[in-house]
Amino acid sequence: MTTTLSSHSATLTGWGRTDPSTAQLCQPTAIEQIQSVVAAASPASLIARGLGRAYGNPAQCAAGTVLELTGLDHIQLDAASGCVTCGAGASLDAVLRVIVPAGFFLPVTPGTRNVTIGGAIAADVHGKNHHGEGSFANHVLWLKLVDGSGQLHQLSPSDPATADAFWATAGGMGLTGVIVEACFRLIPISSSLISVDTTRFRELDGLMAAMVEADTRYRYSVAWVDSLNPAGRGVLTCGDHASREQISNADPLHYDPKAVAGAPSLLPGGLLNTWTVRAFNEAWYRKAPKQRDGELQAISPYFHPLDGVSNWNRIYGPAGFLQYQFAVPDSEAHLVRTTLEALRRIGAPSFLTVLKRFGPSNLGPLSFPMPGWTLAADVSAAVPGLFALLDQLDEQVAEAGGRLYLAKDSRQSATMLERSYPRLDAWRQQRALLDPRGVFSSDLARRVKL
Ligand SMILES: Cc1cc2nc3c(=O)[nH]c(=O)nc-3n(C[C@H](O)[C@H](O)[C@H](O)COP(=O)(O)OP(=O)(O)OC[C@H]3O[C@@H](n4cnc5c(N)ncnc54)[C@H](O)[C@@H]3O)c2cc1C
């Protein structure tokens, strides 16, 4: 028997802590509870939430109801088929604890493991392997969705009857319904270590040329860029899972996510400003070797270096921060430099400035990646002139055929979204089929008119 669902008033933000809003927060533990809440909901009043790691406000619904899914957290590994079935509220952290000791790894992981499976599908997250392996939804076999009428569906990309609904849900930011369960493919590993090649570059052009070359040589690649350095110096780290033969460890699949890399200890203790960011960037650049091949690193320091510091998002102070992340085609690579220069000009210090390569988009009409580049820079929301500058940069990104990532977005306009996501109408059609009463909405959706 299902218990009734209680709710309480809660003020919520995303990871950037900008734009708080208040809603009724429910924490369901059964699918039937979700179905009854949805069936009784009025239009534009409901949104799902995972662990709140999206930067802006997609998991908020001012004056409405937010369904936090973390109570649906079962994880069932099928080692024979190499697939795992999870409740939508299971975190990647919890999944890793089950799958790594059994010899498997996530097909895609974002830069934090504190996200839920529902959040990973709803944002269709990408990792350091997008150039070769695509985004999270590319590896999902099926998902279960409670639609806007409270009906439960199983959607699969390989079933012609449900594929369009599946792809509208992948990257659909919770606006097609509530994902309650999903099954996805894993990759087999024979050790829990990553063999990492690190190279330091004194300027951006050399770094970007090396990244293009790395596309064909490495499964994972990512560059950190010193946002305050006029030449755009940076550190490229490329890697792949180490084989059993490469390691001497008696327990090759040992997994201890608490083992943390150097980034957290270098983080300044107080609030960030240009000086503390400059000191961090200098230390981070110097800490990297000029060139080192085959260093064995554990999963957490390589993939999730900031997860060891709880609430690091508070170092930006009460105004919070945002992440400006765009994707542009290869032909428009110059926008990487233009953006870094523009942010430097207005004195927007960023210690987390990350450059990655992207492969093709998938069938999701709201798929963010495109073959080319993605730059992500964390910036304090209190920097004077920031919002006006970002509006100008948006123009250039849209003009270049690029777009902004909805999971990181706190400020783009409806016009920008309309211009830069060419398959928006196809998404709207599917969304109308899945949620004809328009029950699902969020603060993000209201801003960008999704
Ligand atoms: C430090 C850090 C590093 C990051 N690195 C990356 C990265 O490398 N690559 C990347 O792609 N992203 C990255 N992200 C962003 C993050 O992966 C995504 O925002 C992800 O969606 C967060 O998942 P969540 O469970 O916290 O979802 P929330 O933030 O709670 O919600 C995000 C969206 O998913 C929807 N949603 C959540 N659960 C469900 C559900 N069960 N059903 C339907 N919709 C749902 C919400 O409505 C909302 O629209 C990073 C974030 C942080 C804080």
XYZ file of C-alpha atoms and ligand atoms in Angstrom:
503
model
C 0.000 0.000 0.000
C 1.269 3.475 -0.884
C 1.471 6.114 1.824
C 0.140 9.610 1.195
C 2.706 12.127 0.152
C 3.407 15.041 2.445
C 4.982 18.293 1.335
C 6.543 21.339 2.906
C 7.413 24.807 1.741
C 11.064 25.119 0.645
C 13.202 27.814 -0.919
C 15.334 26.238 -3.616
C 18.195 27.275 -5.854
C 20.467 25.545 -8.339
C 24.177 24.959 -7.747
C 24.995 28.599 -8.627
C 22.722 29.851 -5.801
C 21.251 32.624 -7.934
C 17.466 33.095 -8.299
C 15.973 31.341 -5.247
C 12.279 30.559 -5.404
C 9.802 28.931 -3.047
C 7.658 25.894 -3.814
C 6.009 22.947 -2.084
C 8.637 20.209 -1.939
C 7.522 16.548 -2.023
C 9.813 13.561 -1.680
C 8.001 10.558 -3.171
C 9.182 7.034 -2.536
C 6.776 5.242 -4.892
C 5.755 5.693 -8.518
C 2.047 5.652 -7.584
C 2.570 8.728 -5.395
C 4.063 10.581 -8.345
C 1.204 9.510 -10.601
C -1.406 10.864 -8.162
C 0.415 14.192 -7.709
C 0.717 14.657 -11.481
C -2.892 13.652 -12.179
C -4.139 16.220 -9.643
C -1.760 19.022 -10.666
C -2.887 22.202 -12.361
C -1.161 23.560 -15.491
C 2.400 24.903 -15.176
C 2.692 23.860 -11.530
C 5.099 20.923 -11.291
C 8.728 19.949 -11.934
C 11.027 17.080 -10.972
C 14.291 17.636 -9.126
C 17.316 15.467 -8.493
C 20.315 16.649 -6.478
C 20.059 20.286 -7.594
C 23.416 20.290 -9.415
C 22.170 22.160 -12.469
C 23.560 25.668 -12.095
C 20.485 27.787 -12.825
C 16.812 27.273 -12.064
C 15.528 24.303 -14.116
C 14.667 22.253 -11.005
C 12.584 25.005 -9.386
C 8.934 25.932 -9.867
C 8.055 29.169 -8.035
C 4.712 28.886 -6.196
C 4.257 25.362 -7.576
C 5.376 21.882 -6.527
C 8.805 20.319 -6.829
C 9.076 16.530 -6.755
C 12.473 15.536 -5.416
C 13.191 12.037 -6.672
C 16.019 10.961 -4.378
C 13.741 8.463 -2.603
C 13.577 6.322 -5.760
C 17.117 5.072 -5.457
C 17.245 1.332 -6.188
C 20.181 0.014 -8.222
C 20.237 -3.392 -9.866
C 23.308 -4.481 -11.773
C 23.007 -7.205 -14.400
C 26.663 -8.172 -14.760
C 25.917 -10.738 -17.472
C 24.519 -8.128 -19.862
C 26.647 -5.213 -18.551
C 23.552 -3.087 -17.883
C 22.213 -1.438 -14.752
C 18.629 -0.549 -13.859
C 18.202 2.339 -11.432
C 15.530 4.401 -9.772
C 15.674 7.922 -11.203
C 16.817 9.299 -7.849
C 19.880 7.035 -7.541
C 23.028 9.151 -7.705
C 25.980 8.406 -9.958
C 27.956 8.213 -6.723
C 25.792 5.332 -5.466
C 25.874 3.620 -8.873
C 29.684 3.803 -9.005
C 29.933 2.123 -5.596
C 28.012 -0.850 -6.994
C 29.458 -1.125 -10.492
C 33.178 -0.352 -10.136
C 33.991 -3.264 -7.775
C 32.081 -5.487 -10.213
C 34.276 -4.384 -13.135
C 32.116 -1.729 -14.815
C 32.155 2.034 -15.314
C 29.606 4.655 -16.328
C 29.365 5.181 -20.102
C 29.398 8.944 -19.467
C 30.089 10.916 -16.317
C 29.832 14.664 -15.787
C 32.362 16.530 -13.635
C 30.473 15.633 -10.457
C 29.121 12.259 -9.337
C 26.493 13.992 -7.181
C 23.823 13.947 -9.844
C 20.870 11.590 -10.180
C 20.096 9.283 -13.070
C 16.937 11.350 -13.741
C 19.006 14.553 -13.821
C 21.622 12.923 -16.058
C 18.960 11.953 -18.609
C 16.874 15.135 -18.336
C 19.976 17.243 -19.106
C 21.501 14.510 -21.316
C 24.847 15.146 -19.642
C 28.207 14.825 -21.368
C 31.653 13.963 -20.073
C 35.262 13.998 -21.200
C 34.480 11.346 -23.843
C 31.801 13.079 -25.866
C 34.022 13.255 -28.953
C 33.990 9.439 -29.094
C 31.032 8.150 -27.091
C 28.362 10.838 -27.105
C 26.186 11.885 -24.196
C 24.390 9.928 -21.466
C 21.160 9.229 -23.360
C 23.118 7.495 -26.153
C 23.656 4.641 -23.680
C 20.144 4.383 -22.224
C 18.188 1.277 -23.277
C 14.865 2.390 -21.836
C 13.364 4.714 -19.268
C 10.028 4.881 -17.468
C 8.218 8.208 -17.514
C 5.132 9.490 -15.729
C 3.576 11.810 -18.329
C 1.453 14.933 -17.780
C -1.697 12.857 -17.279
C -0.109 10.646 -14.636
C 0.260 7.686 -17.029
C 3.361 5.505 -16.813
C 5.184 4.749 -20.100
C 8.285 2.787 -20.979
C 10.208 4.700 -23.658
C 13.041 3.267 -25.691
C 15.208 4.698 -28.458
C 15.020 1.338 -30.251
C 11.204 1.157 -30.239
C 9.783 3.151 -33.175
C 6.541 3.708 -31.223
C 8.269 5.497 -28.337
C 11.599 6.697 -29.758
C 10.436 10.279 -30.393
C 9.092 10.577 -26.837
C 12.356 9.109 -25.522
C 14.455 11.671 -27.384
C 12.230 14.562 -26.314
C 12.741 13.463 -22.697
C 16.533 13.146 -23.086
C 17.699 16.731 -22.676
C 14.078 17.813 -22.105
C 14.897 19.291 -18.674
C 12.015 17.545 -16.903
C 9.383 19.206 -19.096
C 7.995 16.036 -20.716
C 7.304 14.253 -17.422
C 8.909 12.585 -14.432
C 11.539 9.938 -15.176
C 11.150 7.258 -12.518
C 13.475 4.476 -13.648
C 16.050 3.814 -16.380
C 18.258 1.040 -17.693
C 21.587 1.860 -19.337
C 24.664 0.130 -20.705
C 27.936 0.197 -18.786
C 31.472 -0.146 -20.042
C 33.641 -3.015 -18.773
C 36.871 -2.118 -16.946
C 39.611 -4.322 -15.589
C 40.946 -1.730 -13.141
C 39.569 1.277 -11.283
C 42.511 3.461 -12.289
C 42.878 5.841 -15.195
C 46.133 6.103 -17.114
C 46.561 9.857 -17.599
C 48.842 11.816 -19.926
C 49.265 15.443 -18.838
C 50.707 18.246 -20.971
C 51.112 21.907 -20.086
C 50.713 24.542 -22.821
C 51.893 28.118 -22.632
C 49.289 29.388 -25.059
C 45.801 28.570 -26.289
C 46.458 27.769 -29.964
C 48.924 25.005 -29.112
C 46.542 23.618 -26.518
C 43.603 23.554 -28.951
C 45.661 21.951 -31.712
C 46.718 19.205 -29.303
C 43.097 18.662 -28.284
C 42.022 18.112 -31.890
C 44.799 15.574 -32.252
C 43.794 13.889 -28.981
C 40.285 13.195 -30.367
C 41.467 10.095 -32.183
C 44.021 8.959 -29.619
C 42.225 9.124 -26.295
C 38.909 8.060 -24.834
C 38.893 10.980 -22.378
C 40.284 14.471 -22.810
C 39.757 17.788 -21.069
C 41.695 21.017 -20.710
C 41.788 23.485 -17.876
C 42.506 27.016 -19.071
C 44.011 29.828 -16.994
C 41.308 32.422 -17.536
C 43.472 35.271 -16.243
C 46.484 34.555 -18.439
C 46.535 36.678 -21.633
C 48.133 33.882 -23.686
C 45.464 31.408 -22.556
C 47.866 28.905 -21.064
C 46.405 25.624 -19.914
C 46.790 22.000 -18.924
C 45.527 19.127 -21.073
C 44.775 15.801 -19.396
C 43.947 12.805 -21.580
C 43.345 9.285 -20.428
C 41.788 5.870 -20.625
C 41.032 3.090 -18.154
C 44.252 1.356 -17.139
C 44.442 -2.340 -17.943
C 44.985 -4.962 -15.231
C 48.587 -5.366 -16.459
C 49.358 -1.661 -15.953
C 48.780 -1.743 -12.209
C 50.384 -3.508 -9.299
C 47.457 -3.074 -6.896
C 46.285 -6.373 -5.390
C 42.706 -5.116 -5.545
C 42.493 -3.721 -9.086
C 38.835 -2.700 -8.802
C 39.180 -0.939 -5.454
C 36.973 2.154 -5.342
C 37.345 4.819 -2.665
C 35.682 8.051 -3.724
C 37.022 9.853 -0.662
C 40.551 9.877 -2.073
C 40.721 13.447 -3.338
C 43.069 15.221 -5.753
C 44.983 18.431 -5.222
C 42.368 20.920 -6.452
C 40.425 21.177 -3.209
C 43.467 21.801 -1.045
C 44.519 24.623 -3.372
C 41.133 26.306 -3.200
C 41.176 29.586 -1.286
C 39.467 29.442 2.089
C 37.592 32.779 1.919
C 35.560 34.376 -0.817
C 36.913 34.397 -4.367
C 38.293 37.530 -5.977
C 40.736 38.261 -8.793
C 43.733 37.875 -6.475
C 42.748 34.547 -4.974
C 41.812 33.202 -8.403
C 45.147 34.405 -9.803
C 46.963 32.601 -6.975
C 44.918 29.432 -7.528
C 45.464 29.490 -11.290
C 49.205 30.014 -10.886
C 49.459 27.145 -8.399
C 47.291 24.846 -10.506
C 49.323 25.532 -13.654
C 52.668 25.063 -11.863
C 51.469 21.892 -10.137
C 50.949 20.204 -13.511
C 54.031 18.614 -15.058
C 55.235 20.007 -18.404
C 54.684 16.533 -19.775
C 53.924 13.283 -17.969
C 52.627 10.071 -19.520
C 50.877 7.102 -17.999
C 50.271 8.491 -14.498
C 47.755 6.280 -12.707
C 44.953 8.263 -11.114
C 41.898 7.106 -9.193
C 38.423 7.742 -10.603
C 37.491 10.612 -8.267
C 40.522 12.865 -8.773
C 40.360 12.399 -12.532
C 36.623 12.694 -13.113
C 35.220 14.467 -10.058
C 38.014 16.557 -8.515
C 35.760 19.050 -6.715
C 33.427 16.521 -5.110
C 35.783 16.228 -2.150
C 34.882 19.758 -1.030
C 31.315 19.963 0.138
C 29.502 23.207 -0.674
C 32.395 24.705 -2.633
C 29.735 26.727 -4.446
C 29.561 28.967 -1.374
C 32.978 30.527 -2.016
C 31.354 32.880 -4.510
C 29.482 34.649 -1.708
C 25.815 35.538 -1.341
C 25.292 36.745 -4.936
C 26.135 33.257 -6.168
C 27.742 32.413 -9.474
C 26.931 31.170 -12.899
C 28.593 29.072 -15.487
C 28.752 30.303 -19.037
C 28.937 27.179 -21.200
C 28.532 27.259 -24.949
C 29.139 24.880 -27.839
C 30.343 26.102 -31.232
C 31.310 24.293 -34.442
C 34.979 23.716 -35.271
C 34.887 26.515 -37.826
C 34.108 29.007 -35.031
C 36.885 27.962 -32.662
C 37.992 31.589 -32.407
C 35.046 32.227 -30.048
C 36.906 30.350 -27.332
C 39.619 33.003 -27.288
C 37.170 35.885 -27.802
C 35.130 34.761 -24.789
C 38.132 34.315 -22.524
C 39.420 37.764 -23.495
C 36.039 39.387 -22.945
C 35.650 37.853 -19.477
C 39.172 38.944 -18.585
C 38.443 42.481 -19.797
C 35.602 42.979 -17.337
C 37.620 41.364 -14.535
C 35.507 38.225 -14.180
C 37.896 35.794 -12.478
C 37.221 32.095 -13.051
C 39.196 29.295 -11.440
C 37.112 26.656 -13.182
C 37.499 27.225 -16.916
C 37.193 24.036 -18.880
C 37.533 23.324 -22.580
C 36.321 20.083 -24.150
C 35.872 18.584 -27.594
C 32.420 17.545 -28.752
C 31.313 14.909 -31.236
C 27.957 14.835 -33.058
C 24.585 15.734 -31.522
C 22.190 12.875 -30.901
C 18.543 12.580 -31.932
C 17.312 14.645 -28.959
C 15.807 17.863 -30.378
C 17.284 19.723 -27.386
C 20.664 18.004 -27.665
C 23.304 20.564 -26.676
C 26.536 19.147 -28.157
C 27.646 19.659 -31.753
C 30.926 18.658 -33.399
C 33.448 21.226 -32.231
C 34.219 22.963 -28.967
C 32.605 23.598 -25.637
C 33.950 26.162 -23.183
C 32.650 26.444 -19.612
C 33.672 29.245 -17.255
C 32.392 29.736 -13.702
C 31.971 33.414 -12.890
C 30.693 35.292 -9.836
C 27.260 36.778 -10.515
C 28.389 39.938 -8.692
C 30.911 41.035 -11.370
C 29.790 44.459 -12.690
C 28.854 44.400 -16.354
C 28.726 40.593 -16.506
C 25.149 40.182 -17.685
C 25.458 42.829 -20.441
C 28.671 41.180 -21.651
C 27.126 37.715 -21.700
C 24.219 39.046 -23.767
C 26.777 40.256 -26.334
C 28.606 36.935 -26.251
C 25.271 35.128 -26.765
C 24.863 37.076 -30.002
C 28.221 35.836 -31.253
C 27.509 32.251 -30.200
C 24.117 32.247 -31.956
C 25.595 33.942 -35.040
C 28.236 31.188 -35.138
C 25.567 28.454 -35.107
C 26.352 27.608 -31.481
C 24.214 27.393 -28.337
C 24.197 27.486 -24.536
C 23.809 24.454 -22.256
C 20.447 24.497 -20.469
C 21.821 22.613 -17.448
C 24.229 25.500 -16.820
C 22.013 28.342 -17.893
C 20.784 31.014 -15.471
C 20.132 33.934 -17.774
C 19.728 33.347 -21.519
C 16.668 34.880 -23.171
C 13.833 33.088 -24.943
C 15.040 34.664 -28.194
C 18.523 33.212 -27.758
C 17.106 29.728 -27.164
C 14.763 30.013 -30.147
C 17.626 31.057 -32.434
C 20.104 28.467 -31.312
C 18.101 25.237 -30.940
C 16.877 24.588 -34.514
C 14.843 21.492 -33.600
C 12.767 23.269 -30.944
C 9.489 22.837 -32.829
C 9.948 19.062 -33.037
C 10.539 19.026 -29.282
C 7.439 21.164 -28.638
C 5.294 18.758 -30.653
C 6.422 15.761 -28.594
C 6.076 17.683 -25.377
C 2.468 18.585 -26.262
C 1.706 14.893 -26.823
C 3.254 13.859 -23.508
C 1.882 16.740 -21.463
C -1.230 18.097 -23.207
C -2.380 20.006 -20.098
C 1.037 21.696 -19.736
C 1.438 20.517 -16.136
C 5.236 20.575 -16.141
C 7.010 23.888 -15.908
C 10.014 25.375 -14.164
C 11.580 28.757 -13.489
C 13.919 28.064 -16.425
C 10.982 27.119 -18.668
C 9.153 30.352 -17.814
C 12.222 32.449 -18.595
C 13.069 30.847 -21.930
C 9.434 30.098 -22.848
C 9.870 26.349 -23.136
C 30.594 20.607 -10.263
C 29.674 20.314 -11.404
C 30.198 19.760 -12.560
C 29.353 19.456 -13.634
N 29.911 18.914 -14.746
C 29.124 18.609 -15.803
C 29.671 18.005 -16.965
O 30.873 17.754 -17.051
N 28.823 17.681 -17.973
C 27.474 17.910 -17.894
O 26.764 17.588 -18.851
N 26.919 18.491 -16.802
C 27.718 18.836 -15.766
N 27.161 19.389 -14.631
C 25.704 19.632 -14.616
C 24.910 18.433 -14.072
O 25.453 17.223 -14.518
C 23.482 18.497 -14.595
O 22.908 19.739 -14.301
C 22.554 17.414 -14.039
O 21.315 17.531 -14.688
C 22.340 17.557 -12.540
O 21.578 16.442 -12.070
P 20.683 16.561 -10.763
O 20.263 15.202 -10.371
O 21.386 17.373 -9.738
O 19.427 17.337 -11.354
P 18.795 18.748 -10.928
O 19.840 19.785 -10.988
O 18.026 18.606 -9.686
O 17.792 18.950 -12.164
C 18.319 19.218 -13.448
C 17.198 19.055 -14.495
O 16.825 17.678 -14.551
C 15.430 17.545 -14.326
N 15.220 16.299 -13.587
C 15.892 15.854 -12.498
N 15.418 14.654 -12.132
C 14.443 14.339 -12.999
C 13.540 13.236 -13.140
N 13.590 12.202 -12.312
N 12.634 13.264 -14.148
C 12.584 14.306 -15.009
N 13.411 15.356 -14.918
C 14.313 15.384 -13.937
C 15.027 18.778 -13.529
O 13.663 19.085 -13.726
C 15.946 19.829 -14.143
O 15.372 20.333 -15.318
C 27.956 19.716 -13.544
C 27.435 20.279 -12.384
C 28.276 20.573 -11.316
C 27.696 21.173 -10.075
